[in-house]
């Protein structure tokens, strides 16, 4: 049973190289369940009392349908909120992209001894007797390859960061929803929440719930679990694939821009015979 509920984590990891553990910021204290709360206004403590209607099965089904409806509404709110956060993320990435362009222009406009180390090519030794034609050929071929390698490294890094970002947001939301579901039944059967409940991940609570007979024997819980997991897995697939598609569109457009930039920049280096400036700077440094 725990294996089924852990499907969310397993599929998410296919999208990233690694990601940090769960980080909870929020926890929905309001949870529709098989309990109602009474407040002791003298002590401030919350007491949970059992509420069993005459037609318990029908009432439980109606209550569950309402919970699933709220899940759909919360999903819409989450997705809308995430779009705002994603737009902020890409806005910051646009600034980083411009900084990357500027940094690489500076790198090639000036003598840079690290080029040999970064690309495993001791250019300033092999070019000792080169003429302008040799330099032009090298910049248009190897130089282009090196610039493209730098771009590929940058996109790979930032794609990983983006996937970490979307997976982290998704796991935070699903952690909240599954904990809400567990809370309903935990209160119904145990009459009290675990200490530090708000700071526990749903996987930790789930492992404890699975040791309880009520969790494994209740048909209502089993049916709810199946419905909830089907809903969450569908949303997960839609969410992660949509956002992966958004990244691919962004990267595709940037690839077009960068390829044009590389061609234009190489022509500029050739026209300026920038290798002469490199050699002069290298001589002055020695």
XYZ file of N, CA and C in Angstrom:
858
model
N 0.826 -1.209 0.000
C 0.000 0.000 0.000
C 0.854 1.250 0.000
N 1.907 1.210 0.779
C 2.799 2.367 0.796
C 3.466 2.549 -0.562
N 3.746 1.427 -1.242
C 4.378 1.502 -2.560
C 3.513 2.267 -3.545
N 2.201 2.049 -3.474
C 1.285 2.755 -4.375
C 1.334 4.238 -4.125
N 1.286 4.631 -2.859
C 1.285 6.053 -2.539
C 2.621 6.707 -2.831
N 3.688 5.931 -2.878
C 5.006 6.508 -3.169
C 5.244 6.684 -4.663
N 4.269 6.307 -5.502
C 4.411 6.455 -6.947
C 4.707 7.885 -7.341
N 4.101 8.829 -6.623
C 4.319 10.245 -6.926
C 5.795 10.591 -6.884
N 6.492 10.132 -5.844
C 7.906 10.465 -5.694
C 8.747 9.761 -6.752
N 8.402 8.523 -7.075
C 9.192 7.765 -8.033
C 9.147 8.393 -9.410
N 7.938 8.743 -9.893
C 7.821 9.320 -11.223
C 8.432 10.697 -11.302
N 8.350 11.466 -10.224
C 8.920 12.816 -10.237
C 10.422 12.788 -10.455
N 11.092 11.818 -9.874
C 12.554 11.805 -9.942
C 13.058 11.535 -11.348
N 12.189 11.066 -12.256
C 12.607 10.850 -13.625
C 12.899 12.152 -14.342
N 12.400 13.263 -13.810
C 12.540 14.545 -14.487
C 13.784 15.302 -14.061
N 14.482 14.876 -13.017
C 15.605 15.662 -12.508
C 16.755 14.753 -12.156
N 17.937 15.325 -12.001
C 19.108 14.552 -11.586
C 19.067 14.280 -10.099
N 18.663 15.292 -9.348
C 18.513 15.151 -7.908
C 17.739 16.333 -7.413
N 17.143 16.207 -6.226
C 16.518 17.384 -5.643
C 16.502 17.237 -4.138
N 16.447 18.392 -3.490
C 16.476 18.407 -2.029
C 15.215 17.786 -1.480
N 15.253 17.408 -0.208
C 14.092 16.818 0.430
C 12.962 17.806 0.577
N 11.819 17.277 1.008
C 10.635 18.113 1.107
C 10.847 19.269 2.072
N 10.276 20.407 1.716
C 10.342 21.584 2.572
C 8.938 22.136 2.697
N 8.299 21.959 3.867
C 6.918 22.382 4.045
C 6.849 23.789 4.590
N 6.084 24.613 3.934
C 5.870 25.962 4.428
C 4.475 26.111 5.014
N 3.553 25.331 4.433
C 2.169 25.484 4.848
C 1.584 24.137 5.229
N 0.561 24.206 6.012
C -0.192 22.996 6.320
C -1.632 23.402 6.542
N -2.538 22.815 5.816
C -3.942 23.182 5.918
C -4.529 22.578 7.199
N -4.777 23.426 8.192
C -5.360 22.937 9.430
C -6.840 22.615 9.259
N -7.473 23.303 8.314
C -8.881 23.024 8.067
C -8.970 21.781 7.220
N -9.540 20.737 7.724
C -9.639 19.480 6.999
C -10.995 18.859 7.268
N -11.778 18.675 6.186
C -13.065 18.024 6.367
C -12.817 16.583 6.727
N -13.484 16.065 7.738
C -13.217 14.707 8.163
C -14.368 14.124 8.940
N -14.131 13.019 9.568
C -15.151 12.325 10.321
C -15.138 12.756 11.769
N -14.709 14.010 12.017
C -14.670 14.587 13.357
C -15.202 16.000 13.279
N -15.683 16.524 14.391
C -15.903 17.963 14.444
C -15.164 18.478 15.647
N -14.783 19.760 15.614
C -13.943 20.331 16.645
C -14.766 21.190 17.590
N -14.435 21.121 18.860
C -15.020 22.032 19.842
C -13.885 22.760 20.518
N -14.039 24.031 20.750
C -12.973 24.861 21.301
C -13.205 25.101 22.780
N -12.184 24.848 23.558
C -12.211 25.189 24.968
C -11.649 26.598 25.087
N -12.527 27.569 25.293
C -12.086 28.956 25.271
C -11.389 29.366 26.566
N -11.368 28.471 27.552
C -10.635 28.759 28.782
C -9.165 28.409 28.618
N -8.926 27.206 28.067
C -7.545 26.741 27.909
C -7.007 26.982 26.510
N -7.905 27.185 25.554
C -7.462 27.366 24.176
C -7.191 26.059 23.467
N -7.433 24.919 24.125
C -7.152 23.624 23.517
C -8.278 23.230 22.579
N -7.945 22.432 21.584
C -8.937 21.929 20.644
C -9.223 20.472 20.951
N -10.492 20.157 21.092
C -10.904 18.795 21.396
C -11.606 18.216 20.179
N -11.280 16.975 19.831
C -11.900 16.315 18.702
C -12.874 15.260 19.234
N -14.104 15.322 18.741
C -15.125 14.399 19.207
C -15.697 13.624 18.030
N -16.055 12.377 18.281
C -16.608 11.537 17.232
C -17.996 12.012 16.851
N -18.281 11.922 15.541
C -19.609 12.256 15.060
C -20.029 11.159 14.106
N -20.972 10.338 14.489
C -21.412 9.216 13.670
C -22.883 9.399 13.331
N -23.213 9.770 12.075
C -24.607 9.954 11.689
C -25.332 8.625 11.615
N -26.666 8.686 11.535
C -27.448 7.461 11.499
C -27.103 6.620 10.275
N -27.036 7.256 9.098
C -26.664 6.537 7.882
C -25.206 6.844 7.580
N -24.316 6.146 8.277
C -22.895 6.489 8.238
C -22.288 6.292 6.857
N -22.661 5.211 6.151
C -22.062 4.931 4.848
C -22.382 6.025 3.844
N -23.653 6.402 3.756
C -24.041 7.454 2.816
C -23.392 8.777 3.187
N -23.355 9.061 4.484
C -22.756 10.327 4.925
C -21.274 10.362 4.578
N -20.575 9.228 4.770
C -19.149 9.166 4.463
C -18.902 9.366 2.973
N -19.765 8.779 2.134
C -19.609 8.948 0.692
C -19.839 10.393 0.272
N -20.861 11.015 0.857
C -21.132 12.415 0.533
C -19.978 13.302 0.987
N -19.478 13.018 2.181
C -18.357 13.794 2.708
C -17.124 13.604 1.833
N -16.907 12.381 1.352
C -15.766 12.114 0.491
C -15.909 12.812 -0.856
N -17.104 12.810 -1.416
C -17.334 13.519 -2.678
C -17.054 15.009 -2.524
N -17.432 15.544 -1.386
C -17.155 16.954 -1.118
C -15.643 17.183 -1.014
N -14.940 16.250 -0.383
C -13.486 16.379 -0.257
C -12.814 16.350 -1.625
N -13.278 15.470 -2.503
C -12.719 15.384 -3.848
C -13.023 16.644 -4.655
N -14.198 17.215 -4.432
C -14.537 18.478 -5.102
C -13.582 19.580 -4.651
N -13.323 19.627 -3.350
C -12.391 20.626 -2.822
C -10.973 20.390 -3.344
N -10.621 19.124 -3.563
C -9.316 18.812 -4.140
C -9.175 19.442 -5.525
N -10.234 19.330 -6.329
C -10.203 19.921 -7.666
C -10.092 21.439 -7.598
N -10.822 22.042 -6.675
C -10.764 23.498 -6.530
C -9.384 23.943 -6.053
N -8.815 23.198 -5.119
C -7.471 23.527 -4.625
C -6.424 23.347 -5.723
N -6.644 22.360 -6.572
C -5.736 22.135 -7.693
C -5.721 23.347 -8.626
N -6.896 23.898 -8.902
C -6.977 25.084 -9.763
C -6.238 26.261 -9.129
N -6.411 26.422 -7.825
C -5.736 27.517 -7.121
C -4.220 27.314 -7.147
N -3.808 26.076 -6.896
C -2.375 25.778 -6.922
C -1.779 26.067 -8.291
N -2.457 25.624 -9.340
C -1.921 25.795 -10.687
C -1.835 27.267 -11.065
N -2.842 28.039 -10.667
C -2.830 29.479 -10.936
C -1.687 30.154 -10.192
N -1.516 29.796 -8.926
C -0.436 30.369 -8.128
C 0.923 29.968 -8.692
N 1.028 28.723 -9.132
C 2.292 28.255 -9.689
C 2.658 29.012 -10.953
N 1.673 29.344 -11.781
C 1.964 30.088 -13.007
C 2.627 31.421 -12.689
N 2.174 32.061 -11.635
C 2.787 33.328 -11.220
C 4.233 33.118 -10.785
N 4.464 32.060 -9.998
C 5.823 31.774 -9.541
C 6.728 31.377 -10.711
N 6.164 30.637 -11.648
C 6.947 30.228 -12.822
C 7.335 31.438 -13.665
N 6.409 32.370 -13.834
C 6.714 33.580 -14.600
C 7.837 34.375 -13.944
N 7.820 34.412 -12.612
C 8.901 35.090 -11.892
C 10.226 34.363 -12.120
N 10.171 33.045 -12.118
C 11.375 32.236 -12.321
C 11.978 32.516 -13.688
N 11.139 32.521 -14.719
C 11.634 32.766 -16.069
C 12.089 34.210 -16.247
N 11.446 35.127 -15.552
C 11.872 36.527 -15.618
C 13.297 36.673 -15.086
N 13.580 36.007 -13.966
C 14.938 36.029 -13.420
C 15.915 35.320 -14.359
N 15.436 34.252 -14.994
C 16.314 33.503 -15.898
C 16.651 34.318 -17.139
N 15.739 35.181 -17.578
C 16.037 36.060 -18.711
C 17.211 36.977 -18.380
N 17.238 37.479 -17.162
C 18.352 38.331 -16.733
C 19.651 37.528 -16.705
N 19.562 36.293 -16.201
C 20.749 35.437 -16.163
C 21.239 35.114 -17.576
N 20.300 34.959 -18.482
C 20.660 34.660 -19.869
C 21.423 35.828 -20.497
N 20.950 37.035 -20.277
C 21.639 38.218 -20.797
C 23.029 38.342 -20.176
N 23.114 38.016 -18.893
C 24.421 38.049 -18.230
C 25.362 37.005 -18.836
N 24.809 35.855 -19.203
C 25.625 34.812 -19.824
C 26.172 35.283 -21.167
N 25.352 35.932 -21.974
C 25.794 36.463 -23.262
C 26.930 37.463 -23.059
N 26.716 38.403 -22.140
C 27.732 39.429 -21.872
C 29.032 38.805 -21.385
N 28.917 37.829 -20.485
C 30.097 37.164 -19.935
C 30.896 36.449 -21.019
N 30.203 35.802 -21.938
C 30.900 35.081 -23.002
C 31.511 36.015 -24.034
N 30.883 37.143 -24.266
C 31.493 38.136 -25.151
C 32.792 38.656 -24.544
N 32.754 38.946 -23.247
C 33.974 39.404 -22.563
C 35.061 38.334 -22.609
N 34.643 37.102 -22.463
C 35.584 35.979 -22.462
C 36.352 35.888 -23.780
N 35.673 36.132 -24.893
C 36.305 35.980 -26.205
C 36.911 37.276 -26.736
N 36.529 38.392 -26.170
C 37.102 39.662 -26.616
C 38.467 39.919 -25.987
N 38.764 39.212 -24.920
C 40.019 39.420 -24.199
C 40.793 38.110 -24.093
N 42.090 38.234 -23.874
C 42.912 37.040 -23.685
C 42.427 36.277 -22.460
N 42.225 34.990 -22.635
C 41.700 34.161 -21.551
C 42.446 32.832 -21.557
N 43.387 32.700 -20.648
C 44.179 31.472 -20.595
C 43.350 30.271 -20.160
N 42.168 30.526 -19.581
C 41.321 29.418 -19.124
C 40.634 28.694 -20.272
N 40.611 29.318 -21.460
C 39.988 28.660 -22.607
C 40.648 27.309 -22.871
N 41.973 27.269 -22.753
C 42.690 26.015 -22.988
C 42.284 24.945 -21.984
N 42.115 25.342 -20.717
C 41.737 24.386 -19.674
C 40.282 23.951 -19.828
N 39.407 24.903 -20.114
C 37.977 24.607 -20.208
C 37.660 23.662 -21.360
N 38.392 23.812 -22.457
C 38.070 23.039 -23.663
C 39.180 22.077 -24.075
N 40.140 21.868 -23.177
C 41.210 20.889 -23.416
C 41.903 21.132 -24.763
N 42.292 22.389 -24.956
C 42.944 22.758 -26.214
C 43.980 23.841 -25.931
N 45.239 23.515 -26.076
C 46.306 24.471 -25.765
C 46.523 25.394 -26.965
N 45.532 26.253 -27.204
C 45.504 27.065 -28.413
C 46.686 28.009 -28.525
N 47.156 28.557 -27.426
C 48.204 29.574 -27.502
C 49.597 28.975 -27.727
N 49.702 27.662 -27.629
C 50.956 26.995 -27.989
C 50.933 26.560 -29.450
N 49.827 25.966 -29.859
C 49.753 25.453 -31.235
C 49.622 26.574 -32.259
N 49.244 27.773 -31.803
C 49.036 28.892 -32.738
C 50.260 29.796 -32.856
N 51.384 29.366 -32.326
C 52.573 30.234 -32.256
C 52.984 30.762 -33.633
N 52.887 29.941 -34.667
C 53.307 30.335 -36.016
C 52.126 30.549 -36.965
N 50.937 30.721 -36.419
C 49.756 30.880 -37.272
C 49.742 32.239 -37.952
N 49.077 32.255 -39.124
C 48.772 33.514 -39.787
C 47.275 33.797 -39.635
N 46.804 34.866 -40.267
C 45.395 35.249 -40.117
C 44.444 34.171 -40.615
N 44.802 33.511 -41.709
C 43.923 32.473 -42.254
C 43.779 31.297 -41.289
N 44.877 30.940 -40.631
C 44.800 29.861 -39.631
C 43.866 30.232 -38.486
N 43.963 31.463 -38.036
C 43.109 31.923 -36.947
C 41.641 31.960 -37.367
N 41.394 32.449 -38.576
C 40.010 32.509 -39.066
C 39.391 31.117 -39.088
N 40.159 30.156 -39.593
C 39.649 28.786 -39.672
C 39.388 28.218 -38.275
N 40.291 28.482 -37.352
C 40.132 27.953 -35.995
C 38.908 28.552 -35.306
N 38.745 29.854 -35.405
C 37.607 30.506 -34.743
C 36.282 30.035 -35.334
N 36.226 29.895 -36.655
C 34.974 29.497 -37.298
C 34.618 28.040 -37.030
N 35.611 27.213 -36.733
C 35.346 25.796 -36.467
C 35.408 25.489 -34.966
N 36.626 25.432 -34.431
C 36.773 25.091 -33.017
C 36.152 26.150 -32.116
N 36.328 27.422 -32.486
C 35.742 28.483 -31.667
C 34.239 28.347 -31.557
N 33.580 28.046 -32.675
C 32.128 27.841 -32.660
C 31.748 26.660 -31.776
N 32.514 25.577 -31.891
C 32.238 24.390 -31.071
C 32.356 24.726 -29.591
N 33.386 25.481 -29.218
C 33.592 25.836 -27.816
C 32.447 26.700 -27.292
N 32.004 27.657 -28.103
C 30.885 28.508 -27.686
C 29.616 27.685 -27.506
N 29.409 26.733 -28.406
C 28.225 25.877 -28.306
C 28.318 24.979 -27.079
N 29.508 24.504 -26.760
C 29.685 23.682 -25.557
C 29.329 24.475 -24.301
N 29.765 25.729 -24.255
C 29.434 26.577 -23.105
C 27.929 26.763 -22.985
N 27.276 26.942 -24.123
C 25.819 27.112 -24.118
C 25.125 25.843 -23.658
N 25.586 24.695 -24.121
C 24.979 23.422 -23.718
C 25.119 23.195 -22.214
N 26.267 23.565 -21.659
C 26.467 23.431 -20.212
C 25.483 24.321 -19.455
N 25.308 25.535 -19.943
C 24.409 26.485 -19.274
C 22.964 26.002 -19.317
N 22.518 25.528 -20.465
C 21.133 25.064 -20.584
C 20.896 23.792 -19.771
N 21.880 22.898 -19.751
C 21.731 21.670 -18.963
C 21.584 21.988 -17.481
N 22.418 22.901 -16.999
C 22.342 23.306 -15.596
C 20.990 23.918 -15.278
N 20.533 24.830 -16.114
C 19.297 25.544 -15.817
C 18.053 24.702 -16.068
N 18.140 23.742 -16.966
C 17.036 22.801 -17.126
C 16.872 21.970 -15.862
N 17.987 21.539 -15.296
C 17.941 20.787 -14.042
C 17.346 21.632 -12.926
N 17.745 22.897 -12.857
C 17.204 23.797 -11.834
C 15.708 23.997 -12.018
N 15.262 24.095 -13.258
C 13.832 24.275 -13.523
C 13.053 23.034 -13.116
N 13.563 21.861 -13.456
C 12.874 20.630 -13.074
C 12.832 20.458 -11.558
N 13.905 20.842 -10.892
C 13.887 20.812 -9.430
C 12.804 21.737 -8.891
N 12.701 22.893 -9.501
C 11.715 23.890 -9.074
C 10.294 23.358 -9.213
N 9.950 22.814 -10.378
C 8.572 22.370 -10.582
C 8.250 21.136 -9.740
N 9.226 20.231 -9.598
C 8.988 19.030 -8.788
C 8.824 19.394 -7.317
N 9.635 20.334 -6.847
C 9.530 20.772 -5.454
C 8.157 21.365 -5.178
N 7.661 22.205 -6.093
C 6.340 22.817 -5.915
C 5.247 21.761 -5.946
N 5.375 20.809 -6.855
C 4.372 19.753 -6.948
C 4.359 18.886 -5.689
N 5.516 18.506 -5.213
C 5.585 17.651 -4.029
C 5.083 18.364 -2.782
N 5.311 19.659 -2.699
C 4.793 20.419 -1.563
C 3.270 20.363 -1.551
N 2.676 20.535 -2.719
C 1.213 20.543 -2.789
C 0.639 19.155 -2.517
N 1.198 18.124 -3.129
C 0.682 16.776 -2.897
C 0.905 16.336 -1.455
N 2.002 16.770 -0.855
C 2.242 16.456 0.555
C 1.118 17.011 1.423
N 0.718 18.234 1.120
C -0.370 18.871 1.871
C -1.672 18.107 1.687
N -1.996 17.754 0.447
C -3.284 17.110 0.174
C -3.347 15.703 0.774
N -2.273 14.945 0.659
C -2.295 13.586 1.204
C -2.318 13.625 2.731
N -1.629 14.602 3.315
C -1.693 14.745 4.772
C -3.097 15.130 5.221
N -3.779 15.939 4.438
C -5.172 16.263 4.764
C -6.019 15.001 4.783
N -5.811 14.173 3.785
C -6.577 12.933 3.710
C -6.254 12.023 4.891
N -4.987 11.874 5.208
C -4.591 11.044 6.346
C -5.126 11.601 7.660
N -5.164 12.916 7.755
C -5.635 13.557 8.982
C -7.085 13.190 9.282
N -7.920 13.159 8.246
C -9.338 12.832 8.442
C -9.498 11.489 9.143
N -8.794 10.511 8.629
C -8.953 9.158 9.171
C -8.184 8.970 10.475
N -7.047 9.623 10.596
C -6.280 9.501 11.843
C -7.091 10.034 13.017
N -7.719 11.175 12.826
C -8.535 11.743 13.901
C -9.741 10.860 14.217
N -10.317 10.293 13.188
C -11.501 9.456 13.392
C -11.188 8.226 14.243
N -10.033 7.617 14.004
C -9.701 6.374 14.694
C -8.803 6.560 15.912
N -7.980 7.598 15.919
C -7.010 7.786 16.998
C -7.387 8.907 17.963
N -8.322 9.776 17.545
C -8.837 10.860 18.399
C -7.825 11.964 18.710
N -6.636 11.901 18.156
C -5.634 12.945 18.381
C -4.575 12.852 17.293
N -3.980 13.989 16.989
C -2.913 14.006 15.993
C -1.579 13.637 16.625
N -0.674 13.172 15.797
C 0.674 12.881 16.259
C 1.394 14.168 16.636
N 2.310 14.053 17.578
C 3.122 15.209 17.936
C 3.970 15.622 16.728
N 4.061 16.928 16.508
C 4.809 17.474 15.365
C 4.211 17.067 14.024
N 2.910 16.830 14.014
C 2.224 16.437 12.778
C 2.521 17.412 11.639
N 2.455 18.692 11.934
C 2.599 19.706 10.892
C 3.962 19.654 10.220
N 4.964 19.150 10.901
C 6.317 19.138 10.358
C 6.712 17.768 9.800
N 5.781 16.826 9.833
C 6.063 15.486 9.325
C 5.625 15.379 7.872
N 6.386 14.634 7.071
C 5.984 14.383 5.690
C 4.885 13.328 5.679
N 4.128 13.305 4.594
C 3.052 12.325 4.528
C 3.605 10.902 4.499
N 4.811 10.699 3.945
C 5.373 9.353 3.907
C 5.662 8.822 5.306
N 6.086 9.716 6.205
C 6.343 9.318 7.589
C 5.039 8.941 8.285
N 4.018 9.776 8.091
C 2.720 9.490 8.709
C 2.130 8.219 8.123
N 2.279 8.055 6.819
C 1.735 6.884 6.149
C 2.343 5.601 6.685
N 3.650 5.604 6.904
C 4.303 4.400 7.411
C 3.766 4.017 8.783
N 3.372 5.026 9.563
C 2.798 4.760 10.879
C 1.350 4.306 10.754
N 0.622 4.892 9.798
C -0.778 4.515 9.603
C -0.899 3.073 9.130
N 0.042 2.623 8.320
C -0.013 1.270 7.781
C 0.131 0.196 8.859
N 0.608 0.596 10.026
C 0.725 -0.350 11.134
C -0.575 -0.458 11.929
N -1.545 0.387 11.566
C -2.836 0.380 12.249
C -3.814 -0.532 11.503
N -4.549 -1.316 12.250
C -5.493 -2.247 11.623
C -6.593 -1.516 10.873
N -7.035 -0.367 11.398
C -8.120 0.367 10.757
C -7.739 0.871 9.369
N -6.463 1.136 9.147
C -6.038 1.670 7.855
C -6.102 0.604 6.765
N -5.805 -0.630 7.121
C -5.732 -1.704 6.137
C -7.038 -2.465 5.963
N -7.981 -2.294 6.885
C -9.209 -3.087 6.837
C -10.435 -2.300 6.391
N -10.357 -0.985 6.382
C -11.514 -0.161 6.035
C -11.696 -0.077 4.517
N -12.849 -0.546 4.034
C -13.136 -0.450 2.603
C -13.232 1.009 2.160
N -13.767 1.850 3.048
C -13.890 3.270 2.727
C -12.507 3.888 2.478
N -11.556 3.577 3.349
C -10.200 4.115 3.198
C -9.548 3.591 1.924
N -9.714 2.306 1.660
C -9.107 1.708 0.464
C -9.664 2.343 -0.803
N -10.983 2.530 -0.855
C -11.602 3.135 -2.037
C -11.189 4.599 -2.193
N -11.145 5.313 -1.077
C -10.724 6.714 -1.139
C -9.292 6.835 -1.631
N -8.450 5.944 -1.111
C -7.044 5.980 -1.512
C -6.898 5.794 -3.012
N -7.623 4.836 -3.570
C -7.532 4.573 -5.001
C -8.008 5.775 -5.810
N -9.119 6.369 -5.413
C -9.643 7.534 -6.132
C -8.683 8.713 -6.037
N -8.175 8.950 -4.843
C -7.273 10.078 -4.651
C -5.997 9.899 -5.467
N -5.423 8.693 -5.446
C -4.183 8.462 -6.159
C -4.375 8.560 -7.664
N -5.493 8.083 -8.166
C -5.765 8.216 -9.593
C -5.845 9.683 -9.989
N -6.496 10.466 -9.143
C -6.624 11.896 -9.420
C -5.269 12.592 -9.372
N -4.472 12.299 -8.347
C -3.172 12.947 -8.200
C -2.191 12.514 -9.286
N -2.219 11.243 -9.641
C -1.311 10.767 -10.684
C -1.648 11.394 -12.031
N -2.935 11.575 -12.301
C -3.351 12.238 -13.538
C -2.873 13.684 -13.553
N -3.044 14.363 -12.438
C -2.606 15.760 -12.339
C -1.085 15.861 -12.432
N -0.405 14.918 -11.798
C 1.060 14.911 -11.856
C 1.552 14.791 -13.288
N 0.977 13.854 -14.013
C 1.378 13.640 -15.406
C 1.124 14.898 -16.227
N -0.041 15.481 -16.056
C -0.396 16.696 -16.794
C 0.531 17.852 -16.421
N 0.742 18.031 -15.130
C 1.530 19.159 -14.637
C 2.987 19.072 -15.088
N 3.632 17.941 -14.815
C 5.053 17.812 -15.123
C 5.318 17.831 -16.623
N 4.449 17.201 -17.394
C 4.649 17.197 -18.838
C 4.385 18.561 -19.458
N 3.381 19.271 -18.958
C 3.125 20.624 -19.454
C 4.304 21.538 -19.177
N 4.825 21.458 -17.953
C 5.925 22.349 -17.591
C 7.227 21.950 -18.284
N 7.418 20.673 -18.497
C 8.578 20.245 -19.280
C 8.469 20.786 -20.699
N 7.247 20.778 -21.243
C 7.027 21.354 -22.567
C 7.301 22.846 -22.592
N 6.935 23.540 -21.520
C 7.204 24.978 -21.443
C 8.702 25.258 -21.471
N 9.468 24.429 -20.748
C 10.919 24.609 -20.776
C 11.466 24.354 -22.179
N 10.995 23.311 -22.835
C 11.503 22.968 -24.160
C 11.223 24.077 -25.168
N 10.066 24.730 -25.041
C 9.754 25.864 -25.916
C 10.721 27.012 -25.648
N 10.936 27.306 -24.368
C 11.853 28.387 -23.988
C 13.261 28.092 -24.505
N 13.717 26.863 -24.307
C 15.064 26.483 -24.733
C 15.182 26.509 -26.257
N 14.140 26.074 -26.944
C 14.155 26.076 -28.415
C 14.333 27.496 -28.951
N 13.589 28.438 -28.394
C 13.700 29.832 -28.834
C 15.083 30.397 -28.518
N 15.599 30.039 -27.349
C 16.925 30.529 -26.973
C 18.013 29.902 -27.851
N 17.833 28.655 -28.254
C 18.802 28.019 -29.149
C 18.892 28.767 -30.478
N 17.749 29.165 -30.996
C 17.732 29.926 -32.246
C 18.494 31.233 -32.073
N 18.213 31.918 -30.970
C 18.882 33.195 -30.711
C 20.385 33.007 -30.556
N 20.785 32.010 -29.765
C 22.207 31.795 -29.481
C 22.968 31.400 -30.745
N 22.375 30.566 -31.582
C 23.047 30.182 -32.826
C 23.294 31.399 -33.717
N 22.306 32.293 -33.775
C 22.486 33.527 -34.550
C 23.546 34.418 -33.902
N 23.506 34.474 -32.574
C 24.491 35.288 -31.860
C 25.903 34.761 -32.088
N 26.083 33.453 -32.025
C 27.407 32.864 -32.233
C 27.937 33.211 -33.623
N 27.092 33.068 -34.638
C 27.513 33.391 -36.007
C 27.911 34.855 -36.134
N 27.080 35.729 -35.581
C 27.362 37.163 -35.650
C 28.623 37.519 -34.874
N 28.779 36.923 -33.705
C 29.920 37.239 -32.857
C 31.222 36.726 -33.468
N 31.188 35.550 -34.075
C 32.382 35.010 -34.729
C 32.801 35.914 -35.887
N 31.831 36.376 -36.652
C 32.149 37.301 -37.747
C 32.796 38.575 -37.212
N 32.306 39.038 -36.064
C 32.889 40.232 -35.451
C 34.330 39.974 -35.030
N 34.586 38.826 -34.418
C 35.949 38.487 -33.995
C 36.894 38.394 -35.190
N 36.397 37.804 -36.276
C 37.217 37.656 -37.476
C 37.506 39.012 -38.102
N 36.478 39.833 -38.229
C 36.662 41.153 -38.846
C 37.618 42.029 -38.040
N 37.580 41.867 -36.720
C 38.459 42.661 -35.854
C 39.845 42.030 -35.703
N 39.994 40.811 -36.258
C 41.236 40.051 -36.061
C 41.615 40.054 -34.574
N 40.640 39.625 -33.787
C 40.765 39.734 -32.338
C 41.923 38.927 -31.774
N 42.391 37.948 -32.531
C 43.520 37.142 -32.063
C 44.781 37.983 -31.857
N 44.895 39.082 -32.603
C 46.042 39.973 -32.400
C 45.999 40.613 -31.011
N 44.783 40.997 -30.589
C 44.627 41.574 -29.246
C 44.930 40.529 -28.180
N 44.522 39.262 -28.426
C 44.804 38.192 -27.460
C 46.317 38.020 -27.270
N 47.023 37.975 -28.390
C 48.464 37.737 -28.316
C 49.190 38.912 -27.670
N 48.727 40.144 -27.961
C 49.339 41.321 -27.331
C 49.118 41.303 -25.820
N 47.893 40.988 -25.410
C 47.578 40.938 -23.978
C 48.383 39.838 -23.295
N 48.532 38.720 -23.974
C 49.292 37.600 -23.400
C 50.764 37.986 -23.233
N 51.309 38.701 -24.219
C 52.707 39.137 -24.145
C 52.922 40.119 -23.002
N 51.980 41.044 -22.841
C 52.097 42.056 -21.784
C 51.977 41.446 -20.391
N 51.304 40.302 -20.300
C 51.139 39.644 -19.001
C 52.406 38.908 -18.588
N 53.243 38.545 -19.552
C 54.452 37.756 -19.251
C 55.660 38.618 -18.941
